[in-house]
Amino acid sequence: DDADGTPLAAGKDLVALQRDLAARERLAVAAVAPIEERTGITAWDFGNLPGEVSTMRDGVQIHGYPALLDDGDSVSLRVFTSALLQEKVMRGGVRRLLLIAVPVGARAVQRDLGNAGKLAIATVTSLDTLQADCLAAAADQVLSEFGEVPFTADGFARLVAFARDHLPDRAAVALATAAEVCAATGSVRARLERLVAPAVVAAADDARAQLARLVRPGFVAAAGTGRLRDVVRYVQALDHRLARLPEDPARDAARLRDIVALEARYTALLRRLHRDEITPEVVEFGWQLEELRVATFAQQLGTVRSVSAKRLTKELAALGA
């Protein structure tokens, strides 16, 4: 209810109701915050951004947390209701402004990309699309290397100077690695086209689902540059699995059973959680499931740490699944 006792929202879906009230709360805070919200921002032209603003209303002090929201080709200045939301949103907004402030030409991004890489990319996506994906991931890496998300004009200027020195190289490395992912993807797809016998259909369907998770639109930014080399390994491990599948489909199915059970529980956990409740630990568990597939089907490729179905079952329980 509001101050007059009038219901602000009603409904049987508690999660949807909470989201609706959160949106209303943000608008209410923004309406009384001593800072003007803006849209269509393409340059840091608003001076220093305070970490927190507050105002009094009906004898109650209301706190707001300004941040820049990524709108795709520009950013918006918004006031949020918590420092946690501010932190999540601000990074994306600063990254977008950085990409606008430090344009990187195609020649620089494609520095390490040969004809074979271009052909591999063409079988999966367009070069322009993947290049933009790699630039976004590289900008995120540069922001991490810079060490802080700036809230001041001077801080952003220093970030821009840092990015001019490092963003082209990070993007070029990301694109070359992404081309390796595409090449491995092409090999997997070629094998899948040949796996049509009834005994291998279920395994082939599982492989298609895994490949769709790993190599989807925006996969470079989703994985991050630090994880991209792992994605190459995951797809190569899938290729290795499929190469051996026709030899013994029953063995493949037996090895997959525990993995599929864990993945189903993990998917159910993700569906229960609101986007803001998905912690880095939850995200990391998804990558550990990919490591488990490598350990199960392509041990010779190695894993970043020791993994087993038993260990991941305990970790998943600790996450609440």
PDB file of C-alpha atoms in Angstrom:
ATOM      1  CA  ASP A   1       0.000   0.000   0.000  1.00  0.00           C
ATOM      2  CA  ASP A   2       1.034   3.618  -0.474  1.00  0.00           C
ATOM      3  CA  ALA A   3       0.985   6.317   2.198  1.00  0.00           C
ATOM      4  CA  ASP A   4      -2.810   6.625   1.895  1.00  0.00           C
ATOM      5  CA  GLY A   5      -3.397   2.893   2.204  1.00  0.00           C
ATOM      6  CA  THR A   6      -4.199   2.459  -1.490  1.00  0.00           C
ATOM      7  CA  PRO A   7      -2.937  -0.887  -2.900  1.00  0.00           C
ATOM      8  CA  LEU A   8      -0.073  -0.323  -5.289  1.00  0.00           C
ATOM      9  CA  ALA A   9      -0.344  -3.743  -6.898  1.00  0.00           C
ATOM     10  CA  ALA A  10      -2.153  -7.028  -6.493  1.00  0.00           C
ATOM     11  CA  GLY A  11      -1.871 -10.511  -7.912  1.00  0.00           C
ATOM     12  CA  LYS A  12      -1.335 -14.195  -7.215  1.00  0.00           C
ATOM     13  CA  ASP A  13       2.092 -14.445  -8.877  1.00  0.00           C
ATOM     14  CA  LEU A  14       4.387 -13.371  -6.029  1.00  0.00           C
ATOM     15  CA  VAL A  15       7.517 -13.122  -8.187  1.00  0.00           C
ATOM     16  CA  ALA A  16       5.767 -11.003 -10.835  1.00  0.00           C
ATOM     17  CA  LEU A  17       4.255  -8.868  -8.095  1.00  0.00           C
ATOM     18  CA  GLN A  18       7.630  -8.265  -6.500  1.00  0.00           C
ATOM     19  CA  ARG A  19       9.111  -7.238  -9.851  1.00  0.00           C
ATOM     20  CA  ASP A  20       6.225  -4.852 -10.504  1.00  0.00           C
ATOM     21  CA  LEU A  21       6.635  -3.257  -7.098  1.00  0.00           C
ATOM     22  CA  ALA A  22      10.401  -2.980  -7.601  1.00  0.00           C
ATOM     23  CA  ALA A  23       9.837  -1.089 -10.865  1.00  0.00           C
ATOM     24  CA  ARG A  24       7.325   1.202  -9.174  1.00  0.00           C
ATOM     25  CA  GLU A  25       9.723   1.782  -6.298  1.00  0.00           C
ATOM     26  CA  ARG A  26      12.517   2.748  -8.711  1.00  0.00           C
ATOM     27  CA  LEU A  27      10.268   5.251 -10.460  1.00  0.00           C
ATOM     28  CA  ALA A  28       9.149   6.696  -7.121  1.00  0.00           C
ATOM     29  CA  VAL A  29      12.739   7.117  -5.937  1.00  0.00           C
ATOM     30  CA  ALA A  30      13.786   8.654  -9.263  1.00  0.00           C
ATOM     31  CA  ALA A  31      10.879  11.103  -9.117  1.00  0.00           C
ATOM     32  CA  VAL A  32      12.090  12.655  -5.862  1.00  0.00           C
ATOM     33  CA  ALA A  33      15.846  12.233  -6.332  1.00  0.00           C
ATOM     34  CA  PRO A  34      17.841  15.487  -6.716  1.00  0.00           C
ATOM     35  CA  ILE A  35      19.224  14.386 -10.081  1.00  0.00           C
ATOM     36  CA  GLU A  36      17.636  14.511 -13.510  1.00  0.00           C
ATOM     37  CA  GLU A  37      17.325  11.270 -15.463  1.00  0.00           C
ATOM     38  CA  ARG A  38      18.372  11.399 -19.137  1.00  0.00           C
ATOM     39  CA  THR A  39      18.360   9.218 -22.220  1.00  0.00           C
ATOM     40  CA  GLY A  40      20.369   9.172 -25.444  1.00  0.00           C
ATOM     41  CA  ILE A  41      23.737   9.900 -23.835  1.00  0.00           C
ATOM     42  CA  THR A  42      26.702   9.225 -26.146  1.00  0.00           C
ATOM     43  CA  ALA A  43      29.462  11.109 -24.306  1.00  0.00           C
ATOM     44  CA  TRP A  44      30.415  11.759 -20.692  1.00  0.00           C
ATOM     45  CA  ASP A  45      28.945  15.259 -20.679  1.00  0.00           C
ATOM     46  CA  PHE A  46      27.257  15.306 -17.262  1.00  0.00           C
ATOM     47  CA  GLY A  47      30.206  15.982 -14.966  1.00  0.00           C
ATOM     48  CA  ASN A  48      30.746  13.746 -11.968  1.00  0.00           C
ATOM     49  CA  LEU A  49      28.111  11.174 -11.068  1.00  0.00           C
ATOM     50  CA  PRO A  50      27.433  10.876  -7.320  1.00  0.00           C
ATOM     51  CA  GLY A  51      27.520   7.423  -5.822  1.00  0.00           C
ATOM     52  CA  GLU A  52      24.390   8.158  -3.821  1.00  0.00           C
ATOM     53  CA  VAL A  53      21.730  10.869  -3.633  1.00  0.00           C
ATOM     54  CA  SER A  54      19.146  11.393  -0.917  1.00  0.00           C
ATOM     55  CA  THR A  55      16.160  13.571  -0.228  1.00  0.00           C
ATOM     56  CA  MET A  56      13.487  13.956   2.465  1.00  0.00           C
ATOM     57  CA  ARG A  57       9.854  13.147   1.757  1.00  0.00           C
ATOM     58  CA  ASP A  58       7.142  13.127   4.406  1.00  0.00           C
ATOM     59  CA  GLY A  59       9.817  13.035   7.069  1.00  0.00           C
ATOM     60  CA  VAL A  60      11.520  10.007   5.532  1.00  0.00           C
ATOM     61  CA  GLN A  61      14.961  10.113   3.981  1.00  0.00           C
ATOM     62  CA  ILE A  62      14.953   8.413   0.582  1.00  0.00           C
ATOM     63  CA  HIS A  63      18.181   7.160  -0.949  1.00  0.00           C
ATOM     64  CA  GLY A  64      18.862   6.735  -4.650  1.00  0.00           C
ATOM     65  CA  TYR A  65      21.807   5.284  -6.514  1.00  0.00           C
ATOM     66  CA  PRO A  66      22.574   6.836  -9.935  1.00  0.00           C
ATOM     67  CA  ALA A  67      24.016   4.708 -12.712  1.00  0.00           C
ATOM     68  CA  LEU A  68      24.404   4.612 -16.492  1.00  0.00           C
ATOM     69  CA  LEU A  69      22.203   2.059 -18.236  1.00  0.00           C
ATOM     70  CA  ASP A  70      23.357   0.505 -21.516  1.00  0.00           C
ATOM     71  CA  ASP A  71      20.712   1.122 -24.201  1.00  0.00           C
ATOM     72  CA  GLY A  72      22.629  -0.446 -27.089  1.00  0.00           C
ATOM     73  CA  ASP A  73      23.805   2.592 -29.047  1.00  0.00           C
ATOM     74  CA  SER A  74      23.694   5.055 -26.142  1.00  0.00           C
ATOM     75  CA  VAL A  75      23.196   5.096 -22.385  1.00  0.00           C
ATOM     76  CA  SER A  76      20.607   6.478 -20.000  1.00  0.00           C
ATOM     77  CA  LEU A  77      21.160   8.103 -16.635  1.00  0.00           C
ATOM     78  CA  ARG A  78      18.892   6.340 -14.161  1.00  0.00           C
ATOM     79  CA  VAL A  79      18.431   6.363 -10.391  1.00  0.00           C
ATOM     80  CA  PHE A  80      18.159   2.919  -8.795  1.00  0.00           C
ATOM     81  CA  THR A  81      16.957   1.730  -5.419  1.00  0.00           C
ATOM     82  CA  SER A  82      20.062  -0.111  -4.205  1.00  0.00           C
ATOM     83  CA  ALA A  83      23.826  -0.010  -4.447  1.00  0.00           C
ATOM     84  CA  LEU A  84      23.751  -3.599  -5.753  1.00  0.00           C
ATOM     85  CA  LEU A  85      21.597  -2.653  -8.741  1.00  0.00           C
ATOM     86  CA  GLN A  86      23.752   0.406  -9.308  1.00  0.00           C
ATOM     87  CA  GLU A  87      26.901  -1.733  -9.435  1.00  0.00           C
ATOM     88  CA  LYS A  88      25.407  -4.213 -11.915  1.00  0.00           C
ATOM     89  CA  VAL A  89      24.030  -1.537 -14.235  1.00  0.00           C
ATOM     90  CA  MET A  90      26.896   0.957 -14.098  1.00  0.00           C
ATOM     91  CA  ARG A  91      29.498  -1.425 -15.482  1.00  0.00           C
ATOM     92  CA  GLY A  92      27.478  -2.048 -18.636  1.00  0.00           C
ATOM     93  CA  GLY A  93      26.754   1.639 -19.108  1.00  0.00           C
ATOM     94  CA  VAL A  94      30.390   2.671 -18.758  1.00  0.00           C
ATOM     95  CA  ARG A  95      31.407  -0.107 -21.138  1.00  0.00           C
ATOM     96  CA  ARG A  96      28.977   1.211 -23.760  1.00  0.00           C
ATOM     97  CA  LEU A  97      30.268   4.775 -23.433  1.00  0.00           C
ATOM     98  CA  LEU A  98      33.822   3.453 -23.685  1.00  0.00           C
ATOM     99  CA  LEU A  99      33.060   1.663 -26.960  1.00  0.00           C
ATOM    100  CA  ILE A 100      31.597   4.892 -28.318  1.00  0.00           C
ATOM    101  CA  ALA A 101      34.565   6.971 -27.124  1.00  0.00           C
ATOM    102  CA  VAL A 102      37.225   4.561 -28.443  1.00  0.00           C
ATOM    103  CA  PRO A 103      36.158   3.293 -31.874  1.00  0.00           C
ATOM    104  CA  VAL A 104      38.339   0.472 -33.192  1.00  0.00           C
ATOM    105  CA  GLY A 105      38.539  -0.118 -36.931  1.00  0.00           C
ATOM    106  CA  ALA A 106      37.950  -3.475 -38.590  1.00  0.00           C
ATOM    107  CA  ARG A 107      41.576  -3.720 -39.730  1.00  0.00           C
ATOM    108  CA  ALA A 108      42.815  -3.521 -36.149  1.00  0.00           C
ATOM    109  CA  VAL A 109      40.309  -6.068 -34.818  1.00  0.00           C
ATOM    110  CA  GLN A 110      41.045  -8.481 -37.689  1.00  0.00           C
ATOM    111  CA  ARG A 111      44.815  -8.140 -37.242  1.00  0.00           C
ATOM    112  CA  ASP A 112      45.351 -11.828 -36.408  1.00  0.00           C
ATOM    113  CA  LEU A 113      42.582 -13.232 -38.583  1.00  0.00           C
ATOM    114  CA  GLY A 114      43.554 -15.126 -41.725  1.00  0.00           C
ATOM    115  CA  ASN A 115      41.403 -16.397 -44.570  1.00  0.00           C
ATOM    116  CA  ALA A 116      40.843 -19.733 -42.835  1.00  0.00           C
ATOM    117  CA  GLY A 117      39.503 -17.907 -39.784  1.00  0.00           C
ATOM    118  CA  LYS A 118      37.191 -15.769 -41.889  1.00  0.00           C
ATOM    119  CA  LEU A 119      35.827 -18.857 -43.628  1.00  0.00           C
ATOM    120  CA  ALA A 120      35.268 -20.600 -40.290  1.00  0.00           C
ATOM    121  CA  ILE A 121      33.402 -17.577 -38.951  1.00  0.00           C
ATOM    122  CA  ALA A 122      31.226 -17.397 -42.061  1.00  0.00           C
ATOM    123  CA  THR A 123      29.882 -20.886 -41.364  1.00  0.00           C
ATOM    124  CA  VAL A 124      28.637 -19.808 -37.922  1.00  0.00           C
ATOM    125  CA  THR A 125      27.826 -16.083 -38.028  1.00  0.00           C
ATOM    126  CA  SER A 126      28.740 -12.879 -39.835  1.00  0.00           C
ATOM    127  CA  LEU A 127      32.166 -11.345 -39.351  1.00  0.00           C
ATOM    128  CA  ASP A 128      30.620  -7.977 -38.431  1.00  0.00           C
ATOM    129  CA  THR A 129      28.443  -9.561 -35.744  1.00  0.00           C
ATOM    130  CA  LEU A 130      31.296 -11.531 -34.205  1.00  0.00           C
ATOM    131  CA  GLN A 131      33.590  -8.511 -34.372  1.00  0.00           C
ATOM    132  CA  ALA A 132      31.097  -6.427 -32.380  1.00  0.00           C
ATOM    133  CA  ASP A 133      30.772  -9.260 -29.867  1.00  0.00           C
ATOM    134  CA  CYS A 134      34.556  -9.413 -29.462  1.00  0.00           C
ATOM    135  CA  LEU A 135      34.804  -5.648 -29.010  1.00  0.00           C
ATOM    136  CA  ALA A 136      32.227  -5.769 -26.211  1.00  0.00           C
ATOM    137  CA  ALA A 137      34.110  -8.586 -24.503  1.00  0.00           C
ATOM    138  CA  ALA A 138      37.422  -6.763 -24.959  1.00  0.00           C
ATOM    139  CA  ALA A 139      35.973  -3.574 -23.496  1.00  0.00           C
ATOM    140  CA  ASP A 140      34.854  -5.547 -20.450  1.00  0.00           C
ATOM    141  CA  GLN A 141      38.369  -6.968 -20.112  1.00  0.00           C
ATOM    142  CA  VAL A 142      39.897  -3.489 -20.376  1.00  0.00           C
ATOM    143  CA  LEU A 143      37.507  -2.247 -17.704  1.00  0.00           C
ATOM    144  CA  SER A 144      38.593  -5.074 -15.404  1.00  0.00           C
ATOM    145  CA  GLU A 145      42.273  -4.339 -16.079  1.00  0.00           C
ATOM    146  CA  PHE A 146      41.693  -0.649 -15.395  1.00  0.00           C
ATOM    147  CA  GLY A 147      40.552  -1.699 -11.944  1.00  0.00           C
ATOM    148  CA  GLU A 148      37.522   0.460 -11.259  1.00  0.00           C
ATOM    149  CA  VAL A 149      34.258   1.603 -12.778  1.00  0.00           C
ATOM    150  CA  PRO A 150      34.592   5.406 -12.930  1.00  0.00           C
ATOM    151  CA  PHE A 151      31.919   7.747 -11.640  1.00  0.00           C
ATOM    152  CA  THR A 152      33.800  10.948 -12.466  1.00  0.00           C
ATOM    153  CA  ALA A 153      34.647  12.703 -15.718  1.00  0.00           C
ATOM    154  CA  ASP A 154      38.349  12.549 -14.874  1.00  0.00           C
ATOM    155  CA  GLY A 155      38.127   8.838 -14.110  1.00  0.00           C
ATOM    156  CA  PHE A 156      36.397   8.142 -17.396  1.00  0.00           C
ATOM    157  CA  ALA A 157      39.003  10.179 -19.273  1.00  0.00           C
ATOM    158  CA  ARG A 158      41.739   8.033 -17.737  1.00  0.00           C
ATOM    159  CA  LEU A 159      39.820   4.909 -18.704  1.00  0.00           C
ATOM    160  CA  VAL A 160      39.551   6.150 -22.294  1.00  0.00           C
ATOM    161  CA  ALA A 161      43.302   6.787 -22.432  1.00  0.00           C
ATOM    162  CA  PHE A 162      43.965   3.309 -21.061  1.00  0.00           C
ATOM    163  CA  ALA A 163      41.557   1.752 -23.568  1.00  0.00           C
ATOM    164  CA  ARG A 164      43.180   3.478 -26.542  1.00  0.00           C
ATOM    165  CA  ASP A 165      46.377   1.607 -25.664  1.00  0.00           C
ATOM    166  CA  HIS A 166      44.818  -1.786 -24.971  1.00  0.00           C
ATOM    167  CA  LEU A 167      41.361  -2.222 -26.522  1.00  0.00           C
ATOM    168  CA  PRO A 168      42.492  -2.936 -30.130  1.00  0.00           C
ATOM    169  CA  ASP A 169      44.887  -5.679 -29.032  1.00  0.00           C
ATOM    170  CA  ARG A 170      42.362  -7.319 -26.681  1.00  0.00           C
ATOM    171  CA  ALA A 171      39.719  -7.289 -29.410  1.00  0.00           C
ATOM    172  CA  ALA A 172      42.100  -8.779 -31.999  1.00  0.00           C
ATOM    173  CA  VAL A 173      43.065 -11.637 -29.686  1.00  0.00           C
ATOM    174  CA  ALA A 174      39.403 -12.289 -28.874  1.00  0.00           C
ATOM    175  CA  LEU A 175      38.419 -12.423 -32.545  1.00  0.00           C
ATOM    176  CA  ALA A 176      41.225 -14.830 -33.430  1.00  0.00           C
ATOM    177  CA  THR A 177      40.188 -17.117 -30.560  1.00  0.00           C
ATOM    178  CA  ALA A 178      36.521 -16.840 -31.498  1.00  0.00           C
ATOM    179  CA  ALA A 179      37.501 -17.975 -34.998  1.00  0.00           C
ATOM    180  CA  GLU A 180      38.952 -21.132 -33.411  1.00  0.00           C
ATOM    181  CA  VAL A 181      35.611 -21.698 -31.702  1.00  0.00           C
ATOM    182  CA  CYS A 182      33.892 -21.355 -35.067  1.00  0.00           C
ATOM    183  CA  ALA A 183      36.308 -23.800 -36.698  1.00  0.00           C
ATOM    184  CA  ALA A 184      35.661 -26.389 -33.990  1.00  0.00           C
ATOM    185  CA  THR A 185      31.941 -25.731 -34.346  1.00  0.00           C
ATOM    186  CA  GLY A 186      32.136 -26.476 -38.054  1.00  0.00           C
ATOM    187  CA  SER A 187      33.762 -29.826 -37.327  1.00  0.00           C
ATOM    188  CA  VAL A 188      31.062 -30.716 -34.775  1.00  0.00           C
ATOM    189  CA  ARG A 189      28.291 -29.794 -37.170  1.00  0.00           C
ATOM    190  CA  ALA A 190      29.828 -31.928 -39.913  1.00  0.00           C
ATOM    191  CA  ARG A 191      29.876 -34.932 -37.589  1.00  0.00           C
ATOM    192  CA  LEU A 192      26.291 -34.295 -36.493  1.00  0.00           C
ATOM    193  CA  GLU A 193      25.127 -34.388 -40.083  1.00  0.00           C
ATOM    194  CA  ARG A 194      26.458 -37.953 -40.336  1.00  0.00           C
ATOM    195  CA  LEU A 195      25.045 -39.173 -37.016  1.00  0.00           C
ATOM    196  CA  VAL A 196      21.586 -40.300 -38.153  1.00  0.00           C
ATOM    197  CA  ALA A 197      21.428 -43.934 -37.026  1.00  0.00           C
ATOM    198  CA  PRO A 198      18.715 -44.597 -34.397  1.00  0.00           C
ATOM    199  CA  ALA A 199      21.316 -45.732 -31.847  1.00  0.00           C
ATOM    200  CA  VAL A 200      23.041 -42.329 -31.819  1.00  0.00           C
ATOM    201  CA  VAL A 201      20.086 -39.944 -32.278  1.00  0.00           C
ATOM    202  CA  ALA A 202      19.673 -39.189 -28.546  1.00  0.00           C
ATOM    203  CA  ALA A 203      23.377 -38.442 -28.111  1.00  0.00           C
ATOM    204  CA  ALA A 204      23.383 -36.271 -31.220  1.00  0.00           C
ATOM    205  CA  ASP A 205      20.437 -34.290 -29.879  1.00  0.00           C
ATOM    206  CA  ASP A 206      22.276 -33.750 -26.596  1.00  0.00           C
ATOM    207  CA  ALA A 207      25.339 -32.594 -28.531  1.00  0.00           C
ATOM    208  CA  ARG A 208      23.286 -30.093 -30.532  1.00  0.00           C
ATOM    209  CA  ALA A 209      21.860 -28.666 -27.308  1.00  0.00           C
ATOM    210  CA  GLN A 210      25.331 -28.320 -25.784  1.00  0.00           C
ATOM    211  CA  LEU A 211      26.693 -26.648 -28.908  1.00  0.00           C
ATOM    212  CA  ALA A 212      23.753 -24.233 -28.928  1.00  0.00           C
ATOM    213  CA  ARG A 213      24.593 -23.233 -25.351  1.00  0.00           C
ATOM    214  CA  LEU A 214      28.264 -22.702 -26.063  1.00  0.00           C
ATOM    215  CA  VAL A 215      28.092 -21.006 -29.467  1.00  0.00           C
ATOM    216  CA  ARG A 216      25.040 -18.787 -29.377  1.00  0.00           C
ATOM    217  CA  PRO A 217      24.636 -15.153 -30.437  1.00  0.00           C
ATOM    218  CA  GLY A 218      26.865 -13.045 -28.178  1.00  0.00           C
ATOM    219  CA  PHE A 219      28.850 -16.066 -26.955  1.00  0.00           C
ATOM    220  CA  VAL A 220      32.123 -14.136 -26.726  1.00  0.00           C
ATOM    221  CA  ALA A 221      30.792 -11.424 -24.411  1.00  0.00           C
ATOM    222  CA  ALA A 222      28.791 -14.021 -22.473  1.00  0.00           C
ATOM    223  CA  ALA A 223      31.875 -16.137 -21.828  1.00  0.00           C
ATOM    224  CA  GLY A 224      34.280 -13.237 -21.479  1.00  0.00           C
ATOM    225  CA  THR A 225      37.767 -13.091 -22.935  1.00  0.00           C
ATOM    226  CA  GLY A 226      39.199 -14.971 -19.963  1.00  0.00           C
ATOM    227  CA  ARG A 227      36.913 -17.936 -20.629  1.00  0.00           C
ATOM    228  CA  LEU A 228      37.042 -17.920 -24.415  1.00  0.00           C
ATOM    229  CA  ARG A 229      39.986 -20.310 -24.678  1.00  0.00           C
ATOM    230  CA  ASP A 230      37.988 -22.716 -22.498  1.00  0.00           C
ATOM    231  CA  VAL A 231      35.084 -22.510 -24.937  1.00  0.00           C
ATOM    232  CA  VAL A 232      37.444 -23.667 -27.692  1.00  0.00           C
ATOM    233  CA  ARG A 233      38.312 -26.660 -25.507  1.00  0.00           C
ATOM    234  CA  TYR A 234      34.670 -27.429 -24.721  1.00  0.00           C
ATOM    235  CA  VAL A 235      33.728 -27.543 -28.402  1.00  0.00           C
ATOM    236  CA  GLN A 236      36.808 -29.598 -29.231  1.00  0.00           C
ATOM    237  CA  ALA A 237      35.860 -32.031 -26.457  1.00  0.00           C
ATOM    238  CA  LEU A 238      32.406 -32.328 -27.979  1.00  0.00           C
ATOM    239  CA  ASP A 239      33.980 -33.057 -31.346  1.00  0.00           C
ATOM    240  CA  HIS A 240      36.103 -35.783 -29.754  1.00  0.00           C
ATOM    241  CA  ARG A 241      33.045 -37.319 -28.089  1.00  0.00           C
ATOM    242  CA  LEU A 242      31.135 -37.450 -31.364  1.00  0.00           C
ATOM    243  CA  ALA A 243      34.082 -39.021 -33.176  1.00  0.00           C
ATOM    244  CA  ARG A 244      33.949 -41.971 -30.757  1.00  0.00           C
ATOM    245  CA  LEU A 245      30.180 -42.134 -30.368  1.00  0.00           C
ATOM    246  CA  PRO A 246      29.457 -44.668 -33.148  1.00  0.00           C
ATOM    247  CA  GLU A 247      31.896 -47.143 -31.559  1.00  0.00           C
ATOM    248  CA  ASP A 248      29.748 -47.624 -28.444  1.00  0.00           C
ATOM    249  CA  PRO A 249      26.558 -45.545 -28.098  1.00  0.00           C
ATOM    250  CA  ALA A 250      25.577 -47.415 -24.935  1.00  0.00           C
ATOM    251  CA  ARG A 251      28.810 -46.419 -23.221  1.00  0.00           C
ATOM    252  CA  ASP A 252      28.231 -42.792 -24.221  1.00  0.00           C
ATOM    253  CA  ALA A 253      24.707 -42.894 -22.782  1.00  0.00           C
ATOM    254  CA  ALA A 254      25.937 -44.375 -19.506  1.00  0.00           C
ATOM    255  CA  ARG A 255      28.604 -41.699 -19.125  1.00  0.00           C
ATOM    256  CA  LEU A 256      26.105 -38.949 -19.893  1.00  0.00           C
ATOM    257  CA  ARG A 257      23.474 -40.025 -17.362  1.00  0.00           C
ATOM    258  CA  ASP A 258      24.871 -38.279 -14.271  1.00  0.00           C
ATOM    259  CA  ILE A 259      25.721 -35.151 -16.271  1.00  0.00           C
ATOM    260  CA  VAL A 260      22.199 -34.801 -17.644  1.00  0.00           C
ATOM    261  CA  ALA A 261      20.741 -35.197 -14.149  1.00  0.00           C
ATOM    262  CA  LEU A 262      22.968 -32.431 -12.800  1.00  0.00           C
ATOM    263  CA  GLU A 263      22.184 -30.161 -15.741  1.00  0.00           C
ATOM    264  CA  ALA A 264      18.449 -30.639 -15.205  1.00  0.00           C
ATOM    265  CA  ARG A 265      18.749 -29.627 -11.546  1.00  0.00           C
ATOM    266  CA  TYR A 266      20.880 -26.633 -12.497  1.00  0.00           C
ATOM    267  CA  THR A 267      18.366 -25.516 -15.121  1.00  0.00           C
ATOM    268  CA  ALA A 268      15.569 -25.792 -12.560  1.00  0.00           C
ATOM    269  CA  LEU A 269      17.605 -23.626 -10.166  1.00  0.00           C
ATOM    270  CA  LEU A 270      18.127 -20.941 -12.808  1.00  0.00           C
ATOM    271  CA  ARG A 271      14.407 -20.858 -13.549  1.00  0.00           C
ATOM    272  CA  ARG A 272      13.591 -20.313  -9.880  1.00  0.00           C
ATOM    273  CA  LEU A 273      16.009 -17.430  -9.497  1.00  0.00           C
ATOM    274  CA  HIS A 274      15.330 -13.860 -10.522  1.00  0.00           C
ATOM    275  CA  ARG A 275      18.027 -12.419 -12.760  1.00  0.00           C
ATOM    276  CA  ASP A 276      19.335 -10.307  -9.866  1.00  0.00           C
ATOM    277  CA  GLU A 277      19.670 -13.435  -7.711  1.00  0.00           C
ATOM    278  CA  ILE A 278      22.029 -15.213 -10.099  1.00  0.00           C
ATOM    279  CA  THR A 279      25.367 -14.836  -8.342  1.00  0.00           C
ATOM    280  CA  PRO A 280      28.845 -15.368  -9.838  1.00  0.00           C
ATOM    281  CA  GLU A 281      28.915 -18.696  -7.981  1.00  0.00           C
ATOM    282  CA  VAL A 282      25.759 -19.830  -9.773  1.00  0.00           C
ATOM    283  CA  VAL A 283      27.202 -18.809 -13.144  1.00  0.00           C
ATOM    284  CA  GLU A 284      30.504 -20.527 -12.381  1.00  0.00           C
ATOM    285  CA  PHE A 285      28.695 -23.784 -11.653  1.00  0.00           C
ATOM    286  CA  GLY A 286      27.383 -23.810 -15.206  1.00  0.00           C
ATOM    287  CA  TRP A 287      30.952 -23.686 -16.499  1.00  0.00           C
ATOM    288  CA  GLN A 288      31.939 -26.502 -14.148  1.00  0.00           C
ATOM    289  CA  LEU A 289      29.307 -28.650 -15.819  1.00  0.00           C
ATOM    290  CA  GLU A 290      31.136 -28.054 -19.095  1.00  0.00           C
ATOM    291  CA  GLU A 291      34.383 -29.071 -17.404  1.00  0.00           C
ATOM    292  CA  LEU A 292      32.668 -32.265 -16.265  1.00  0.00           C
ATOM    293  CA  ARG A 293      31.820 -33.075 -19.874  1.00  0.00           C
ATOM    294  CA  VAL A 294      35.480 -32.614 -20.826  1.00  0.00           C
ATOM    295  CA  ALA A 295      36.592 -34.865 -17.953  1.00  0.00           C
ATOM    296  CA  THR A 296      34.041 -37.490 -18.986  1.00  0.00           C
ATOM    297  CA  PHE A 297      34.482 -37.565 -22.762  1.00  0.00           C
ATOM    298  CA  ALA A 298      37.882 -36.017 -23.563  1.00  0.00           C
ATOM    299  CA  GLN A 299      40.196 -36.315 -20.584  1.00  0.00           C
ATOM    300  CA  GLN A 300      43.252 -35.776 -22.760  1.00  0.00           C
ATOM    301  CA  LEU A 301      42.215 -32.136 -23.272  1.00  0.00           C
ATOM    302  CA  GLY A 302      42.447 -31.489 -19.536  1.00  0.00           C
ATOM    303  CA  THR A 303      40.281 -29.508 -17.125  1.00  0.00           C
ATOM    304  CA  VAL A 304      40.950 -26.303 -15.207  1.00  0.00           C
ATOM    305  CA  ARG A 305      40.385 -28.182 -11.948  1.00  0.00           C
ATOM    306  CA  SER A 306      39.481 -31.634 -10.768  1.00  0.00           C
ATOM    307  CA  VAL A 307      35.757 -32.236 -11.309  1.00  0.00           C
ATOM    308  CA  SER A 308      33.425 -35.148 -10.677  1.00  0.00           C
ATOM    309  CA  ALA A 309      29.689 -35.716 -10.598  1.00  0.00           C
ATOM    310  CA  LYS A 310      29.885 -36.387  -6.853  1.00  0.00           C
ATOM    311  CA  ARG A 311      31.675 -33.126  -6.111  1.00  0.00           C
ATOM    312  CA  LEU A 312      29.341 -31.070  -8.299  1.00  0.00           C
ATOM    313  CA  THR A 313      26.294 -32.690  -6.705  1.00  0.00           C
ATOM    314  CA  LYS A 314      27.457 -31.341  -3.331  1.00  0.00           C
ATOM    315  CA  GLU A 315      28.200 -27.902  -4.776  1.00  0.00           C
ATOM    316  CA  LEU A 316      24.792 -27.746  -6.426  1.00  0.00           C
ATOM    317  CA  ALA A 317      23.092 -28.611  -3.152  1.00  0.00           C
ATOM    318  CA  ALA A 318      25.037 -25.803  -1.472  1.00  0.00           C
ATOM    319  CA  LEU A 319      23.617 -23.408  -4.080  1.00  0.00           C
ATOM    320  CA  GLY A 320      20.097 -24.422  -3.068  1.00  0.00           C
ATOM    321  CA  ALA A 321      19.198 -26.860  -5.838  1.00  0.00           C
TER     322      ALA A 321
END
